[in-house]
Amino acid sequence: SFYPNSSAIPPELLRNATGNPWNTFLNFTGCHAGKKYDGLYKLKQYFKHFGYIPETDLSGNFTDDFDDILKNAVEMYQRNFQLNVTGVLDELTLKHVVIPRCGNPDVVNGTSTMHSGRRTFEVSLAGRGQHFHTVKH
Amino acid sequence: YSFFPGEPRWPRNRRDLTYAFDPRNSLTEEVKSVFSRAFARWAEVTPLTFTRVERFSTSDISIGFYSGEHGDGEPFDGPMRTLAHAFSPPTGHFHLDGEENWVVSGEGGDGFISVAEAVDLESVAVHEIGHLLGLGHSLVEGSIMYPTIRTGRRKVDLTTDDVEGVQYLYGGNPNFNGSRSPPPSTQQRDTGDS
């Protein structure tokens, strides 16, 4: 499907493209660890695809439980995209998740590749919700 | 910027790289020229060269548009989700989702295109070539190697972060004296709205 410009795209194709199944993830806004939500396993599959959940952690067993595995994945995602690290599926995090993206993983073998060039060390100020970043060149 | 684990790169004896298109896609010259422009952006800042050839099976870099499962275990998923993926050096496989609405004209300059459900091909090509050269995803929002691209957005200019990353791997282009702008700073997070 190649078009010289966007106005040349047939309207019916635009409608198909609008129905992005990732948008259903927005229904999980506010979900947090310790509870169970219908369809949450699909979000786990998303995080697994991009490396945030290692193969070994799930062994193919995707449940709808918001467990520590998913919480860790959400926190790593939030760190990578420099969002507030809460471990909760807040609105800003999910609006990021549904953006079209490259299929290459952000995390390999449990380590974020997004931090491999410039080494970034993050110190969390416990209980203050603040983060201090320093970059080593 | 970041690299793949182990910092793989094209070896010193393979810096003049060839690329070819899957003949089954029957791409037009207009589409192929988009990739030429994308390769040129990386060639400008490195000692690497990229030459288009016809032999798909023996080229260093092989480019193809596919839908769903296409043989590498990483199936594409339809419009406006996963757009493309590329392998680290020296594999050279560059796959794009054939179900996207690809815009090839360069509409929008370096900004927004008028339809949110369209994807600018050159923007994605520049990003994936970064992977082919050994760059991973960057946490610098606004850089080419940032993992996401907002809908209807065109982003093709290498930023300082991208250039520093690729020049760490290969050095600079001795004929390049230009400078790169830093990525645009944004106070608001990308929300996907366009």
XYZ file of N, CA, C and O in Angstrom, chain B residues 63-168:
424
model
N 15.842 -5.974 1.608
C 14.672 -5.193 2.025
C 13.411 -5.807 1.440
O 13.357 -6.099 0.237
N 12.407 -6.008 2.305
C 11.163 -6.575 1.800
C 9.964 -6.124 2.605
O 10.079 -5.839 3.805
N 8.818 -6.054 1.935
C 7.536 -5.752 2.589
C 6.758 -7.056 2.722
O 6.581 -7.779 1.727
N 6.292 -7.351 3.935
C 5.609 -8.616 4.178
C 4.407 -8.385 5.089
O 4.347 -7.384 5.816
N 3.501 -9.359 5.083
C 2.341 -9.299 5.974
C 2.312 -10.549 6.850
O 2.665 -11.638 6.380
N 1.889 -10.356 8.095
C 1.771 -11.494 8.997
C 3.082 -12.226 9.166
O 4.172 -11.642 9.143
N 2.976 -13.540 9.339
C 4.187 -14.370 9.497
C 4.935 -14.394 8.168
O 4.360 -14.630 7.111
N 6.227 -14.142 8.223
C 6.992 -14.088 6.975
C 8.334 -14.798 7.097
O 9.266 -14.510 6.342
N 8.419 -15.708 8.075
C 9.565 -16.604 8.087
C 10.638 -16.333 9.116
O 11.560 -17.140 9.251
N 10.527 -15.244 9.859
C 11.570 -14.988 10.865
C 11.042 -15.081 12.291
O 11.732 -14.723 13.246
N 9.811 -15.568 12.434
C 9.253 -15.730 13.774
C 8.742 -14.439 14.392
O 8.354 -14.419 15.559
N 8.783 -13.359 13.647
C 8.302 -12.062 14.139
C 7.203 -11.551 13.206
O 7.437 -10.675 12.371
N 6.005 -12.124 13.309
C 4.945 -11.754 12.360
C 4.518 -10.302 12.504
O 4.527 -9.749 13.613
N 4.157 -9.719 11.393
C 3.591 -8.373 11.440
C 2.117 -8.455 11.830
O 1.473 -9.500 11.691
N 1.596 -7.318 12.303
C 0.311 -7.344 13.005
C -0.721 -6.381 12.442
O -1.653 -6.000 13.135
N -0.572 -5.955 11.207
C -1.582 -5.078 10.625
C -1.258 -3.615 10.839
O -0.256 -3.271 11.455
N -2.143 -2.752 10.350
C -1.830 -1.321 10.320
C -1.669 -0.695 11.698
O -2.363 -1.046 12.649
N -0.733 0.244 11.783
C -0.566 1.171 12.905
C -0.163 0.512 14.216
O -0.501 0.993 15.290
N 0.536 -0.585 14.124
C 1.090 -1.177 15.347
C 2.591 -1.333 15.137
O 3.316 -0.351 15.139
N 3.072 -2.552 14.939
C 4.481 -2.732 14.608
C 4.670 -2.394 13.129
O 4.034 -2.999 12.261
N 5.544 -1.451 12.855
C 5.690 -0.943 11.489
C 6.761 -1.695 10.694
O 6.622 -1.889 9.489
N 7.838 -2.080 11.371
C 8.976 -2.686 10.671
C 9.930 -3.255 11.708
O 9.805 -2.967 12.906
N 10.868 -4.056 11.261
C 11.963 -4.480 12.137
C 13.194 -4.782 11.290
O 13.085 -5.016 10.081
N 14.336 -4.730 11.934
C 15.583 -4.971 11.212
C 16.566 -5.677 12.129
O 16.497 -5.534 13.354
N 17.465 -6.433 11.534
C 18.399 -7.255 12.291
C 19.724 -6.523 12.482
O 20.103 -5.645 11.708
N 20.441 -6.932 13.509
C 21.733 -6.323 13.812
C 22.787 -6.807 12.812
O 22.607 -7.838 12.166
N 23.908 -6.067 12.682
C 24.968 -6.482 11.769
C 25.551 -7.838 12.199
O 25.601 -8.118 13.385
N 26.007 -8.614 11.239
C 26.018 -8.360 9.802
C 24.894 -9.118 9.077
O 25.101 -9.562 7.944
N 23.722 -9.218 9.713
C 22.639 -9.996 9.109
C 22.000 -9.258 7.933
O 21.807 -9.835 6.862
N 21.629 -8.006 8.152
C 21.174 -7.197 7.023
C 19.747 -7.398 6.574
O 19.376 -6.936 5.499
N 18.912 -8.038 7.381
C 17.511 -8.219 6.987
C 16.681 -7.033 7.460
O 16.723 -6.669 8.628
N 15.900 -6.478 6.553
C 15.110 -5.275 6.815
C 13.700 -5.554 6.299
O 13.475 -5.642 5.109
N 12.760 -5.719 7.243
C 11.393 -6.101 6.881
C 10.415 -4.989 7.281
O 10.508 -4.448 8.382
N 9.470 -4.718 6.414
C 8.446 -3.710 6.697
C 7.066 -4.339 6.548
O 6.876 -5.265 5.755
N 6.114 -3.807 7.338
C 4.758 -4.343 7.312
C 4.043 -3.872 6.042
O 3.804 -2.667 5.862
N 3.705 -4.809 5.192
C 3.064 -4.470 3.927
C 1.643 -3.955 4.078
O 1.054 -3.477 3.110
N 1.079 -4.040 5.279
C -0.314 -3.597 5.468
C -0.429 -2.138 5.893
O -1.540 -1.646 6.077
N 0.696 -1.476 6.096
C 0.597 -0.058 6.452
C 0.223 0.766 5.226
O 0.447 0.349 4.091
N -0.289 1.950 5.482
C -0.523 2.922 4.413
C 0.737 3.780 4.303
O 0.897 4.762 5.027
N 1.631 3.376 3.416
C 2.935 4.043 3.333
C 2.851 5.266 2.412
O 2.404 5.165 1.274
N 3.320 6.387 2.917
C 3.393 7.604 2.110
C 4.834 7.785 1.658
O 5.765 7.719 2.475
N 5.022 7.988 0.363
C 6.380 7.953 -0.188
C 6.857 9.296 -0.731
O 7.973 9.408 -1.217
N 6.024 10.311 -0.625
C 6.369 11.566 -1.295
C 7.259 12.479 -0.480
O 7.803 13.445 -0.982
N 7.392 12.199 0.810
C 8.081 13.161 1.656
C 7.174 14.307 2.056
O 7.636 15.349 2.505
N 5.881 14.087 1.909
C 4.878 15.099 2.289
C 5.083 15.539 3.734
O 5.313 14.727 4.616
N 5.018 16.826 3.943
C 5.077 17.318 5.312
C 6.433 17.804 5.752
O 6.593 18.257 6.883
N 7.437 17.717 4.852
C 8.771 18.151 5.260
C 9.216 17.351 6.458
O 9.124 16.124 6.474
N 9.715 18.023 7.478
C 10.082 17.325 8.704
C 9.057 17.691 9.771
O 9.346 18.346 10.761
N 7.841 17.258 9.565
C 6.793 17.616 10.501
C 5.652 16.638 10.410
O 5.860 15.434 10.405
N 4.467 17.139 10.288
C 3.288 16.288 10.286
C 2.752 16.102 8.870
O 2.850 16.992 8.039
N 2.193 14.939 8.612
C 1.465 14.739 7.372
C -0.024 14.765 7.714
O -0.409 14.603 8.865
N -0.826 14.954 6.691
C -2.196 15.375 6.956
C -3.113 14.273 7.466
O -4.157 14.548 8.033
N -2.754 13.013 7.262
C -3.623 11.925 7.687
C -2.912 11.106 8.775
O -1.809 10.601 8.556
N -3.560 10.974 9.914
C -2.918 10.313 11.046
C -2.706 8.822 10.824
O -1.807 8.224 11.409
N -3.509 8.215 9.965
C -3.409 6.766 9.762
C -2.382 6.408 8.699
O -2.299 5.262 8.268
N -1.620 7.375 8.229
C -0.584 7.115 7.237
C 0.781 7.120 7.910
O 0.974 7.753 8.948
N 1.703 6.380 7.323
C 3.056 6.284 7.883
C 4.048 6.748 6.823
O 3.990 6.294 5.675
N 4.930 7.628 7.220
C 5.937 8.117 6.287
C 7.038 7.066 6.126
O 7.711 6.704 7.092
N 7.206 6.588 4.915
C 8.137 5.482 4.671
C 9.577 5.869 4.972
O 10.331 5.091 5.566
N 9.968 7.054 4.577
C 11.376 7.435 4.791
C 11.708 7.515 6.286
O 12.801 7.130 6.698
N 10.770 7.967 7.093
C 11.013 8.049 8.541
C 11.331 6.666 9.110
O 12.265 6.496 9.894
N 10.530 5.686 8.710
C 10.740 4.333 9.217
C 12.035 3.743 8.639
O 12.797 3.065 9.339
N 12.301 4.033 7.377
C 13.517 3.501 6.756
C 14.766 4.036 7.447
O 15.707 3.271 7.725
N 14.789 5.309 7.746
C 15.965 5.884 8.416
C 16.171 5.204 9.773
O 17.292 4.854 10.148
N 15.098 4.985 10.495
C 15.186 4.325 11.804
C 15.731 2.901 11.660
O 16.671 2.511 12.368
N 15.155 2.139 10.758
C 15.561 0.723 10.639
C 16.992 0.579 10.114
O 17.700 -0.368 10.485
N 17.424 1.490 9.275
C 18.821 1.433 8.828
C 19.753 1.624 10.022
O 20.824 1.015 10.097
N 19.328 2.439 10.967
C 20.109 2.568 12.198
C 20.319 1.222 12.868
O 21.414 0.897 13.345
N 19.264 0.399 12.914
C 19.413 -0.953 13.472
C 20.358 -1.790 12.618
O 21.200 -2.526 13.151
N 20.215 -1.700 11.306
C 21.078 -2.498 10.419
C 22.549 -2.168 10.646
O 23.428 -3.015 10.438
N 22.819 -0.941 11.087
C 24.199 -0.516 11.310
C 24.678 -0.831 12.724
O 25.865 -0.677 13.013
N 23.764 -1.223 13.604
C 24.181 -1.623 14.952
C 23.621 -0.792 16.077
O 23.934 -1.045 17.242
N 22.804 0.199 15.775
C 22.218 1.012 16.841
C 20.965 0.343 17.403
O 20.174 -0.236 16.654
N 20.812 0.458 18.710
C 19.587 0.017 19.354
C 18.663 1.213 19.538
O 18.883 2.279 18.950
N 17.660 1.046 20.351
C 16.734 2.147 20.591
C 17.341 3.162 21.554
O 18.066 2.805 22.476
N 16.999 4.396 21.321
C 17.495 5.478 22.162
C 16.385 5.959 23.082
O 15.213 5.966 22.708
N 16.773 6.373 24.269
C 15.773 6.956 25.164
C 15.625 8.457 24.932
O 14.838 9.123 25.608
N 16.377 9.004 23.974
C 16.279 10.440 23.678
C 15.067 10.683 22.784
O 15.073 10.340 21.592
N 14.046 11.256 23.362
C 12.844 11.541 22.599
C 13.168 12.568 21.513
O 13.828 13.572 21.762
N 12.750 12.286 20.318
C 13.066 13.179 19.198
C 14.181 12.649 18.333
O 14.352 13.089 17.197
N 14.972 11.709 18.862
C 16.028 11.111 18.032
C 15.400 10.151 17.025
O 14.273 9.667 17.223
N 16.121 9.872 15.976
C 15.640 8.905 14.988
C 15.468 7.533 15.618
O 14.540 6.786 15.274
N 16.331 7.162 16.551
C 16.317 5.805 17.099
C 15.370 5.644 18.286
O 15.376 4.608 18.944
N 14.559 6.648 18.573
C 13.488 6.501 19.567
C 12.510 5.440 19.045
O 12.230 5.407 17.843
N 12.001 4.556 19.906
C 11.269 3.381 19.392
C 9.920 3.672 18.740
O 9.450 2.890 17.928
N 9.286 4.768 19.106
C 7.937 5.026 18.594
C 7.939 6.185 17.613
O 8.845 7.022 17.620
N 6.912 6.213 16.781
C 6.728 7.376 15.914
C 5.265 7.767 15.974
O 4.378 6.929 15.807
N 5.043 9.020 16.271
C 3.663 9.467 16.393
C 2.947 9.336 15.062
O 3.547 9.492 14.003
N 1.653 9.051 15.141
C 0.884 8.868 13.914
C 0.901 10.148 13.091
O 0.791 11.250 13.620
N 1.053 9.958 11.798
C 1.050 11.098 10.901
C 2.279 11.972 10.995
O 2.283 13.096 10.515
N 3.339 11.441 11.566
C 4.531 12.252 11.782
C 5.617 11.875 10.791
O 5.804 10.708 10.478
N 6.335 12.862 10.298
C 7.509 12.608 9.462
C 8.742 13.066 10.238
O 8.809 14.203 10.726
N 9.719 12.172 10.378
C 10.932 12.477 11.149
C 12.104 11.785 10.466
O 12.244 10.570 10.552
N 12.931 12.538 9.778
C 13.960 11.920 8.937
C 15.375 12.450 9.204
O 16.344 11.855 8.733
N 15.500 13.547 9.909
C 16.822 14.137 10.109
C 17.530 13.504 11.296
O 16.972 13.453 12.404
N 18.754 13.053 11.089
C 19.533 12.495 12.191
C 19.794 13.583 13.219
O 20.065 14.736 12.866
N 19.730 13.218 14.477
C 20.037 14.157 15.545
C 21.459 13.900 16.049
O 22.101 12.911 15.675
N 21.918 14.754 16.908
C 23.249 14.589 17.499
C 23.380 13.217 18.141
O 24.425 12.562 18.023
N 22.338 12.776 18.814
C 22.375 11.492 19.499
C 22.588 10.349 18.500
O 23.403 9.453 18.724
N 21.884 10.387 17.385
C 22.030 9.337 16.364
C 23.434 9.355 15.759
O 24.059 8.303 15.567
N 23.925 10.551 15.476
C 25.240 10.673 14.831
C 26.335 10.202 15.779
O 27.258 9.474 15.380
N 26.243 10.606 17.031
C 27.254 10.164 17.999
C 27.263 8.647 18.116
O 28.317 8.023 18.213
N 26.093 8.060 18.100
C 26.011 6.609 18.223
C 26.648 5.887 17.057
O 27.475 4.990 17.227
N 26.298 6.283 15.853
C 26.828 5.566 14.684
C 28.317 5.856 14.491
O 29.078 4.995 14.027
N 28.744 7.062 14.882
C 30.167 7.372 14.739
C 31.012 6.677 15.800
O 32.208 6.470 15.593
N 30.399 6.299 16.919
C 31.109 5.460 17.889
C 31.456 4.115 17.243
O 32.518 3.548 17.462
